[in-house]
mmCIF file of C-alpha atoms in Angstrom:
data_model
loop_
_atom_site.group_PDB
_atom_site.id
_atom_site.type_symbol
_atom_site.label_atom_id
_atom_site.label_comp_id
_atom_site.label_asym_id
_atom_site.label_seq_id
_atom_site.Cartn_x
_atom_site.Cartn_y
_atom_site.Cartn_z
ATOM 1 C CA UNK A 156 114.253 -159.327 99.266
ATOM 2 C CA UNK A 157 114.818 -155.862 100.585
ATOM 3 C CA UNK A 158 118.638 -155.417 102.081
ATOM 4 C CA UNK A 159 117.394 -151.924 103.642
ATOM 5 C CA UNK A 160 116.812 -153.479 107.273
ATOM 6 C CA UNK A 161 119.925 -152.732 109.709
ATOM 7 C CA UNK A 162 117.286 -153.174 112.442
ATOM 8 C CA UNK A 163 117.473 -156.956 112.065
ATOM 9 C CA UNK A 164 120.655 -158.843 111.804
ATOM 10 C CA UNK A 165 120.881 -161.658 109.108
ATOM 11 C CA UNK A 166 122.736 -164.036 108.332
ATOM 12 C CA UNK A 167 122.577 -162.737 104.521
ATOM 13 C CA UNK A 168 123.961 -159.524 106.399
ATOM 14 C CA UNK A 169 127.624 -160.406 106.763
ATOM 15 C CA UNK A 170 127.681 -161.975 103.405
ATOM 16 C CA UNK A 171 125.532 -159.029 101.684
ATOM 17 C CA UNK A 172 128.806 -156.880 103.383
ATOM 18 C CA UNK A 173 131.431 -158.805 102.227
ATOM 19 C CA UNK A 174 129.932 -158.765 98.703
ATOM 20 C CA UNK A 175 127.548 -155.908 98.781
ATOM 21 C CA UNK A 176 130.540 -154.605 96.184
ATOM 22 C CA UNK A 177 129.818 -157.548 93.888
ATOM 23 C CA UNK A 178 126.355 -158.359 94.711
ATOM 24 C CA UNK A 179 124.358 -155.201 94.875
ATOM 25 C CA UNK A 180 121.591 -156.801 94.877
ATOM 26 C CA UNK A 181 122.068 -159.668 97.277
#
């Protein structure tokens, strides 16, 4: 799953934020 699209607004979005510095790849 590609986190690269800020044209469409997930759900996975705000939690890929609030762990992107965990999770890089969420």
């Amino acid at each position: 799953m590609r986190k690269r699209q800020r044209s469409v607004q997930t759900p996975f979005d705000a939690v890929y934020r609030s762990h992107k510095t965990e999770k890089k790849e969420f």
